[in-house]
mmCIF file of C-alpha atoms in Angstrom:
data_model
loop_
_atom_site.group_PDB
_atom_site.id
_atom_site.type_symbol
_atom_site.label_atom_id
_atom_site.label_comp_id
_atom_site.label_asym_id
_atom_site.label_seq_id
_atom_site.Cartn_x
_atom_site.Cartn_y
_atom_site.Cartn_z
ATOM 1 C CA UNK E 37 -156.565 64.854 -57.821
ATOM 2 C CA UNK E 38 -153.620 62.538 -57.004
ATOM 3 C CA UNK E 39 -154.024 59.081 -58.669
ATOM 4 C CA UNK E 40 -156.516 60.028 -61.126
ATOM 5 C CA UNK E 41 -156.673 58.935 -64.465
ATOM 6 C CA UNK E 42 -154.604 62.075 -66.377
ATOM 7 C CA UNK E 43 -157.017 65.098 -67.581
ATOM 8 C CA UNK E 44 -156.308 68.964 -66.351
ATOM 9 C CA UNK E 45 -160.032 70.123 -66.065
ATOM 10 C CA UNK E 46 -163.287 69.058 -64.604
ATOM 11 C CA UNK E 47 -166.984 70.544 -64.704
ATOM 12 C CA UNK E 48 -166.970 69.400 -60.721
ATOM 13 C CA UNK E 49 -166.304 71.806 -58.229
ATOM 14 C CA UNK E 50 -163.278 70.581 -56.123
ATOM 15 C CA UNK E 51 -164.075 68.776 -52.942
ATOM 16 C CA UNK E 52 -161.902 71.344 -50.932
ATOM 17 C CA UNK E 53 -164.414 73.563 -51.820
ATOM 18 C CA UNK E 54 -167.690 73.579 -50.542
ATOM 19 C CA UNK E 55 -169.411 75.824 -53.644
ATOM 20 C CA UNK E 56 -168.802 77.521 -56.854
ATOM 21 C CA UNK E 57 -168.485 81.557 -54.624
ATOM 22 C CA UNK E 58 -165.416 79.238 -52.537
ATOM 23 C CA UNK E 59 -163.800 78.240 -55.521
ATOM 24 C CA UNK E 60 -164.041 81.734 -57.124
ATOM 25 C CA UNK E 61 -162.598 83.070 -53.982
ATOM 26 C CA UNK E 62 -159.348 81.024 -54.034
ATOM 27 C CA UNK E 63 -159.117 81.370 -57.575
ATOM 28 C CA UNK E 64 -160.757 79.172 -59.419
ATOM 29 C CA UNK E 65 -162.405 81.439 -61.728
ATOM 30 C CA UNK E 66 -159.176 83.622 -62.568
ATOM 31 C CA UNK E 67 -156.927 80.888 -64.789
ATOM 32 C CA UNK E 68 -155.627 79.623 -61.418
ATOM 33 C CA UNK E 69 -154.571 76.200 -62.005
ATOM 34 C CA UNK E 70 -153.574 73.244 -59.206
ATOM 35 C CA UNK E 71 -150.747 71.400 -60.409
ATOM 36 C CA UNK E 72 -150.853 67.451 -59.804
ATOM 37 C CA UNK E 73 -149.340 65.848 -57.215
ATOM 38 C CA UNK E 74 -148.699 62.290 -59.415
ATOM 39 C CA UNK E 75 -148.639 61.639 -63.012
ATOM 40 C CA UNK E 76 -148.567 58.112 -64.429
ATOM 41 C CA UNK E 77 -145.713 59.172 -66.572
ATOM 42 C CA UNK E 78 -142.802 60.084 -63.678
ATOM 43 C CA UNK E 79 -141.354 56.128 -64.036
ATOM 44 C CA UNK E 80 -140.030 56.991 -67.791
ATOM 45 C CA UNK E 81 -138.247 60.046 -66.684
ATOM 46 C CA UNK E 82 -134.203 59.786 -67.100
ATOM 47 C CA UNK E 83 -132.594 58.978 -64.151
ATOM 48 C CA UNK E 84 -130.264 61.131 -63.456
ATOM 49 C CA UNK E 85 -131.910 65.292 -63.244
ATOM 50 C CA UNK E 86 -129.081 66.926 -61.217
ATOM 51 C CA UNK E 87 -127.264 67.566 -64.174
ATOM 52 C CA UNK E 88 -129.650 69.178 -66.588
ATOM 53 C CA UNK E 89 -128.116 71.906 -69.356
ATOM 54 C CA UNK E 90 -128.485 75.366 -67.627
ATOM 55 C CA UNK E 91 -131.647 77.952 -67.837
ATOM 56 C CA UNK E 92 -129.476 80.060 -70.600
ATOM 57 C CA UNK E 93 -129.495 77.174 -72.863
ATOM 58 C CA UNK E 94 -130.970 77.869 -76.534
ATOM 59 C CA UNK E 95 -133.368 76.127 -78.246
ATOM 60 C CA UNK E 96 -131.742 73.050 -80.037
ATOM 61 C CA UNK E 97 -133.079 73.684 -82.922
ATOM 62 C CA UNK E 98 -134.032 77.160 -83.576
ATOM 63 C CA UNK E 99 -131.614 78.847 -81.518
ATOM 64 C CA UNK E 100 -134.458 80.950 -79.433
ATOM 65 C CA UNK E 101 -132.867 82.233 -76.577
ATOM 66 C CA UNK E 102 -136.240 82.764 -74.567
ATOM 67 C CA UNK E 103 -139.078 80.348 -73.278
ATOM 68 C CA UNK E 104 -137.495 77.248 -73.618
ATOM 69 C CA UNK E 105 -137.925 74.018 -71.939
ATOM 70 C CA UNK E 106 -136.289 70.634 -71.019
ATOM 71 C CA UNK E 107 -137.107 67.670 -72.023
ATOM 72 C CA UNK E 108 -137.141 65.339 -68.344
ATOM 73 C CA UNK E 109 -136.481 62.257 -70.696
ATOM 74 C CA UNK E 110 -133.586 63.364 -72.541
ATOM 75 C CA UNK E 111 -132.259 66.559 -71.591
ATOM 76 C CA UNK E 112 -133.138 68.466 -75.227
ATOM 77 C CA UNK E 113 -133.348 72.128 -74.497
ATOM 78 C CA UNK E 114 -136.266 73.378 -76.773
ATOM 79 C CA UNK E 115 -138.728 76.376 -77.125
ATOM 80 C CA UNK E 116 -142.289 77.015 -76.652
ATOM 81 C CA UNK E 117 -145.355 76.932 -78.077
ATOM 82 C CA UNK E 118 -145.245 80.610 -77.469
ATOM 83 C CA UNK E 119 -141.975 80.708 -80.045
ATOM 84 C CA UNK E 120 -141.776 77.930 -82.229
ATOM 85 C CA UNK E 121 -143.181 74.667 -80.769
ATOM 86 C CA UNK E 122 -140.407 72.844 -80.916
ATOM 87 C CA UNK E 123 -140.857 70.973 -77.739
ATOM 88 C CA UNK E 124 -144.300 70.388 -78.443
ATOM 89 C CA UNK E 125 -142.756 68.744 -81.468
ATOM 90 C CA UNK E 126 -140.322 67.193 -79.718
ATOM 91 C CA UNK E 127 -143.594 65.706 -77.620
ATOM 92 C CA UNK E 128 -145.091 64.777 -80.903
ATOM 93 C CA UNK E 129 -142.461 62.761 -82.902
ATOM 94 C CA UNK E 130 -140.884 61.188 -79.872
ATOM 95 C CA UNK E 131 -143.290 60.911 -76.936
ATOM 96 C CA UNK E 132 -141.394 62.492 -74.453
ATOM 97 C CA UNK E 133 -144.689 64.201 -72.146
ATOM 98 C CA UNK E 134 -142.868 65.633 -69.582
ATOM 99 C CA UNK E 135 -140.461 69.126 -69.480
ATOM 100 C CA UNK E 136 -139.642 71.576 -67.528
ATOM 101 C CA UNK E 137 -139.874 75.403 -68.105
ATOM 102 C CA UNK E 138 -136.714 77.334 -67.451
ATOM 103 C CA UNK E 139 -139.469 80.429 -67.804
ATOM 104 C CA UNK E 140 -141.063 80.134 -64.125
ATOM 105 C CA UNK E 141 -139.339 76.458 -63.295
ATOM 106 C CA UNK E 142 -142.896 74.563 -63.269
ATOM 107 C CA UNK E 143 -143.098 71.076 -65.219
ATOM 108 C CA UNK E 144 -146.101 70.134 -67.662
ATOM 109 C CA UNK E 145 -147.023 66.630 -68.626
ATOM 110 C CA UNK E 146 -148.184 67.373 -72.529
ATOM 111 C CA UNK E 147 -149.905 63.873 -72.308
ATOM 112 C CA UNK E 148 -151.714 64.782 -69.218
ATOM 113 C CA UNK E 149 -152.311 68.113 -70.726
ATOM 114 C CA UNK E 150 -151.535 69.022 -66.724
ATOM 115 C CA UNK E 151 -148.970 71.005 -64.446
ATOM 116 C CA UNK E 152 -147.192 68.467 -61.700
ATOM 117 C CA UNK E 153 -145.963 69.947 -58.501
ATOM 118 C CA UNK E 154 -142.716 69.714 -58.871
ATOM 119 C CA UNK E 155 -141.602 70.605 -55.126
ATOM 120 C CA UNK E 156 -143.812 67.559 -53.552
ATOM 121 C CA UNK E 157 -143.302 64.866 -56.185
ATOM 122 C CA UNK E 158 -140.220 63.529 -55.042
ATOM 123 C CA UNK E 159 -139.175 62.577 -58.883
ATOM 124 C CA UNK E 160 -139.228 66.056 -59.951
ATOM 125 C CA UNK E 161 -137.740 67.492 -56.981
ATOM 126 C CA UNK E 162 -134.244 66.931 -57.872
ATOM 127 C CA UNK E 163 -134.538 68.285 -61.022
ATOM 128 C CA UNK E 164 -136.541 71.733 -59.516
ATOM 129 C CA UNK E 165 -134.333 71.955 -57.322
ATOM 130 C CA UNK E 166 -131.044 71.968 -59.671
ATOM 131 C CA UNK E 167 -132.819 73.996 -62.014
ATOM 132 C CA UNK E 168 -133.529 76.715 -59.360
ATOM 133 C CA UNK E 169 -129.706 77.101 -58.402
ATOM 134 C CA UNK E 170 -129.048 76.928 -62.002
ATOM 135 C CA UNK E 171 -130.857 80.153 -62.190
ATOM 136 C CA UNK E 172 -130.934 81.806 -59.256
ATOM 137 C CA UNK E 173 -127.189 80.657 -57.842
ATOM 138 C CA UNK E 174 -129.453 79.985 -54.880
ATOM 139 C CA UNK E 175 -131.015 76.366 -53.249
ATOM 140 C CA UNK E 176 -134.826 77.175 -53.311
ATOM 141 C CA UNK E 177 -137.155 78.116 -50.215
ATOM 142 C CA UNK E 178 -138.350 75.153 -48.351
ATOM 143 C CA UNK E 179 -141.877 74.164 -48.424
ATOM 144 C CA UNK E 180 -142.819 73.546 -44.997
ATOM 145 C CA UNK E 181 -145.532 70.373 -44.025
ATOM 146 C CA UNK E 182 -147.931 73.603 -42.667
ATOM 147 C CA UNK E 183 -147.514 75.203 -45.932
ATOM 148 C CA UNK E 184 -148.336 71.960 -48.027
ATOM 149 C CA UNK E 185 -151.056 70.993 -45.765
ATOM 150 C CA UNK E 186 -152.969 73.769 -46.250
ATOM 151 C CA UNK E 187 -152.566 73.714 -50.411
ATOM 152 C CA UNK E 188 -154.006 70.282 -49.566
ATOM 153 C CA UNK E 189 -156.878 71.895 -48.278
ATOM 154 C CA UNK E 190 -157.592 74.646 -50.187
ATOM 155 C CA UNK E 191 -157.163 76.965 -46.928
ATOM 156 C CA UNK E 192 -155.390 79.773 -45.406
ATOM 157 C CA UNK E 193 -156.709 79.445 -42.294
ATOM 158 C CA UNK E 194 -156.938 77.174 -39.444
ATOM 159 C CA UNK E 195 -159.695 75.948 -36.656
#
């Protein structure tokens, strides 16, 4: 939950949730993950993300054309764990937790070992948002506050 000490999993059943059949329903049990809404890493991101290398960048090191990622610290375009690690690497010799995925635009925190919403924390936004009209040559949908409010509550419907 936002705020929390960083760790991606818990034996707890969500408090939006009122059992284990609720949680199952909306996914829980199928790999569906909630991304964070805060990270105690976002202050050591670079500071400017609106100009970011574009989603057809290759791997700076291996020259993998696919699954790569960027570094939100310093821009390094690398690939995944999927191809050759390099970004978790990257992570490992120089600390840098948090990238972005040019695969399906979400951001991981490797020290959080975590997904971060990248359309509600307002750090990330910019660089979503660039990345998104990087690849599609389009500004992205717009999350409305009824939208968000019901991801905060783990419902589709209303009273």
């Amino acid at each position: 939950m936002a705020g929390e000490a960083c760790s991606s999993s818990s034996a707890a059943i969500p408090e939006q949730f009122e059992d284990e059949e609720d949680l199952l329903l909306y996914g829980g049990g199928s790999g569906w993950v909630e991304p964070r809404t805060w990270c105690e890493h976002l202050p050591s991101l670079t500071s400017d993300l609106s100009h970011i290398p574009t989603p057809d960048t290759s791997c700076f090191r291996c020259h993998h054309p696919a699954e790569n990622w960027v570094c939100l610290f310093c821009k390094d375009v690398l690939c995944s764990r999927f191809i050759n690690k390099h970004m978790l690497e990257h992570y490992e010799q120089k600390g840098h937790c948090l990238a972005l995925s040019y695969s399906d635009l979400s951001v991981w925190c490797f020290t959080c070992d975590a997904y971060l919403d990248a359309q509600v924390i307002q750090q990330l936004r910019v660089a979503y948002e660039t990345a998104y009209l990087l690849k599609f040559g389009e500004s992205p949908p717009v999350r409305t506050m009824k939208c968000m409010l019901l991801e905060d509550t783990g419902s589709g419907s209303s009273s």
